[in-house]
Amino acid sequence: MNVSIKWMLPMLAFSLPFAASAQSDDAAYCAALSEKYTRYLGMNQGRGVQPQSLDAQVAVQKCAAGDAAGSIPVLEKALQGARLELPPRT
């Protein structure tokens, strides 16, 4: 048992930066989606376009609060539904 713990600790230490990088990539992508949604669909009063989706509005707020995983699919769907191109995912 002691041997397996000795091997697990270096592996865990090695994998943590990759997990943090993936989370920051998701946060950046979520921010880009939110910005595009807000720019093109968020301020639609008086333009004669479809009303905002309540789900997408909540997703923008959740994204700002750090919930990228729950926000990304909703914002992607809203932008695709409006036939807008998704921002590149880095």
PDB file of C-alpha atoms in Angstrom:
ATOM      1  CA  MET A   1       0.000   0.000   0.000  1.00  0.00           C
ATOM      2  CA  ASN A   2       2.843   2.360   0.809  1.00  0.00           C
ATOM      3  CA  VAL A   3       4.394   1.774  -2.613  1.00  0.00           C
ATOM      4  CA  SER A   4       1.202   2.698  -4.463  1.00  0.00           C
ATOM      5  CA  ILE A   5       0.886   5.963  -2.535  1.00  0.00           C
ATOM      6  CA  LYS A   6       4.472   6.850  -3.397  1.00  0.00           C
ATOM      7  CA  TRP A   7       3.631   6.450  -7.093  1.00  0.00           C
ATOM      8  CA  MET A   8       0.308   8.240  -6.901  1.00  0.00           C
ATOM      9  CA  LEU A   9       1.629  11.455  -5.376  1.00  0.00           C
ATOM     10  CA  PRO A  10       4.031  12.329  -8.233  1.00  0.00           C
ATOM     11  CA  MET A  11       1.371  11.416 -10.790  1.00  0.00           C
ATOM     12  CA  LEU A  12      -1.141  13.653  -9.045  1.00  0.00           C
ATOM     13  CA  ALA A  13       1.346  16.516  -8.833  1.00  0.00           C
ATOM     14  CA  PHE A  14       2.113  16.106 -12.541  1.00  0.00           C
ATOM     15  CA  SER A  15      -1.548  16.085 -13.604  1.00  0.00           C
ATOM     16  CA  LEU A  16      -2.756  19.108 -11.598  1.00  0.00           C
ATOM     17  CA  PRO A  17      -1.361  21.789 -13.945  1.00  0.00           C
ATOM     18  CA  PHE A  18      -3.139  20.145 -16.886  1.00  0.00           C
ATOM     19  CA  ALA A  19      -6.459  20.161 -15.044  1.00  0.00           C
ATOM     20  CA  ALA A  20      -6.019  23.821 -14.120  1.00  0.00           C
ATOM     21  CA  SER A  21      -5.162  24.648 -17.719  1.00  0.00           C
ATOM     22  CA  ALA A  22      -8.304  22.928 -18.988  1.00  0.00           C
ATOM     23  CA  GLN A  23     -10.414  24.851 -16.479  1.00  0.00           C
ATOM     24  CA  SER A  24      -8.885  28.184 -17.485  1.00  0.00           C
ATOM     25  CA  ASP A  25      -9.410  27.319 -21.173  1.00  0.00           C
ATOM     26  CA  ASP A  26     -13.076  26.570 -20.435  1.00  0.00           C
ATOM     27  CA  ALA A  27     -13.418  29.829 -18.511  1.00  0.00           C
ATOM     28  CA  ALA A  28     -11.906  31.813 -21.395  1.00  0.00           C
ATOM     29  CA  TYR A  29     -14.173  30.078 -23.926  1.00  0.00           C
ATOM     30  CA  CYS A  30     -17.198  30.663 -21.711  1.00  0.00           C
ATOM     31  CA  ALA A  31     -16.295  34.351 -21.456  1.00  0.00           C
ATOM     32  CA  ALA A  32     -15.987  34.573 -25.256  1.00  0.00           C
ATOM     33  CA  LEU A  33     -19.383  32.902 -25.698  1.00  0.00           C
ATOM     34  CA  SER A  34     -20.957  35.231 -23.123  1.00  0.00           C
ATOM     35  CA  GLU A  35     -19.460  38.291 -24.762  1.00  0.00           C
ATOM     36  CA  LYS A  36     -20.723  37.264 -28.195  1.00  0.00           C
ATOM     37  CA  TYR A  37     -24.165  36.391 -26.842  1.00  0.00           C
ATOM     38  CA  THR A  38     -24.416  39.725 -25.028  1.00  0.00           C
ATOM     39  CA  ARG A  39     -23.168  41.698 -28.028  1.00  0.00           C
ATOM     40  CA  TYR A  40     -25.464  40.150 -30.621  1.00  0.00           C
ATOM     41  CA  LEU A  41     -28.445  38.824 -28.684  1.00  0.00           C
ATOM     42  CA  GLY A  42     -28.354  40.423 -25.252  1.00  0.00           C
ATOM     43  CA  MET A  43     -29.234  43.982 -26.173  1.00  0.00           C
ATOM     44  CA  ASN A  44     -32.028  43.348 -28.628  1.00  0.00           C
ATOM     45  CA  GLN A  45     -34.614  45.891 -27.536  1.00  0.00           C
ATOM     46  CA  GLY A  46     -36.050  47.756 -30.500  1.00  0.00           C
ATOM     47  CA  ARG A  47     -34.217  45.775 -33.146  1.00  0.00           C
ATOM     48  CA  GLY A  48     -37.066  43.483 -34.065  1.00  0.00           C
ATOM     49  CA  VAL A  49     -35.163  40.300 -33.236  1.00  0.00           C
ATOM     50  CA  GLN A  50     -36.211  37.344 -31.156  1.00  0.00           C
ATOM     51  CA  PRO A  51     -36.418  37.855 -27.395  1.00  0.00           C
ATOM     52  CA  GLN A  52     -33.610  36.623 -25.200  1.00  0.00           C
ATOM     53  CA  SER A  53     -33.637  33.101 -23.875  1.00  0.00           C
ATOM     54  CA  LEU A  54     -33.973  33.005 -20.102  1.00  0.00           C
ATOM     55  CA  ASP A  55     -31.704  29.939 -20.061  1.00  0.00           C
ATOM     56  CA  ALA A  56     -29.014  31.843 -21.957  1.00  0.00           C
ATOM     57  CA  GLN A  57     -29.312  34.850 -19.648  1.00  0.00           C
ATOM     58  CA  VAL A  58     -28.819  32.558 -16.658  1.00  0.00           C
ATOM     59  CA  ALA A  59     -25.868  30.893 -18.412  1.00  0.00           C
ATOM     60  CA  VAL A  60     -24.194  34.288 -18.920  1.00  0.00           C
ATOM     61  CA  GLN A  61     -24.552  34.967 -15.191  1.00  0.00           C
ATOM     62  CA  LYS A  62     -23.306  31.489 -14.238  1.00  0.00           C
ATOM     63  CA  CYS A  63     -20.340  31.886 -16.557  1.00  0.00           C
ATOM     64  CA  ALA A  64     -19.425  35.152 -14.840  1.00  0.00           C
ATOM     65  CA  ALA A  65     -19.694  33.325 -11.501  1.00  0.00           C
ATOM     66  CA  GLY A  66     -17.277  30.615 -12.677  1.00  0.00           C
ATOM     67  CA  ASP A  67     -19.628  27.816 -13.788  1.00  0.00           C
ATOM     68  CA  ALA A  68     -18.192  27.347 -17.272  1.00  0.00           C
ATOM     69  CA  ALA A  69     -19.129  23.670 -17.543  1.00  0.00           C
ATOM     70  CA  GLY A  70     -22.828  24.359 -17.061  1.00  0.00           C
ATOM     71  CA  SER A  71     -22.872  27.521 -19.171  1.00  0.00           C
ATOM     72  CA  ILE A  72     -20.987  26.513 -22.314  1.00  0.00           C
ATOM     73  CA  PRO A  73     -23.597  24.118 -23.804  1.00  0.00           C
ATOM     74  CA  VAL A  74     -26.443  26.585 -23.219  1.00  0.00           C
ATOM     75  CA  LEU A  75     -24.587  29.512 -24.786  1.00  0.00           C
ATOM     76  CA  GLU A  76     -23.404  27.410 -27.730  1.00  0.00           C
ATOM     77  CA  LYS A  77     -26.992  26.326 -28.397  1.00  0.00           C
ATOM     78  CA  ALA A  78     -28.280  29.916 -28.182  1.00  0.00           C
ATOM     79  CA  LEU A  79     -25.641  31.229 -30.584  1.00  0.00           C
ATOM     80  CA  GLN A  80     -26.109  28.357 -33.022  1.00  0.00           C
ATOM     81  CA  GLY A  81     -29.877  28.847 -32.866  1.00  0.00           C
ATOM     82  CA  ALA A  82     -29.356  32.455 -33.922  1.00  0.00           C
ATOM     83  CA  ARG A  83     -27.048  31.220 -36.707  1.00  0.00           C
ATOM     84  CA  LEU A  84     -24.035  32.963 -35.263  1.00  0.00           C
ATOM     85  CA  GLU A  85     -20.577  31.477 -35.585  1.00  0.00           C
ATOM     86  CA  LEU A  86     -19.098  30.205 -32.347  1.00  0.00           C
ATOM     87  CA  PRO A  87     -15.840  31.789 -31.180  1.00  0.00           C
ATOM     88  CA  PRO A  88     -12.734  29.623 -31.544  1.00  0.00           C
ATOM     89  CA  ARG A  89     -12.023  27.316 -28.638  1.00  0.00           C
ATOM     90  CA  THR A  90      -8.445  27.645 -27.444  1.00  0.00           C
TER      91      THR A  90
END
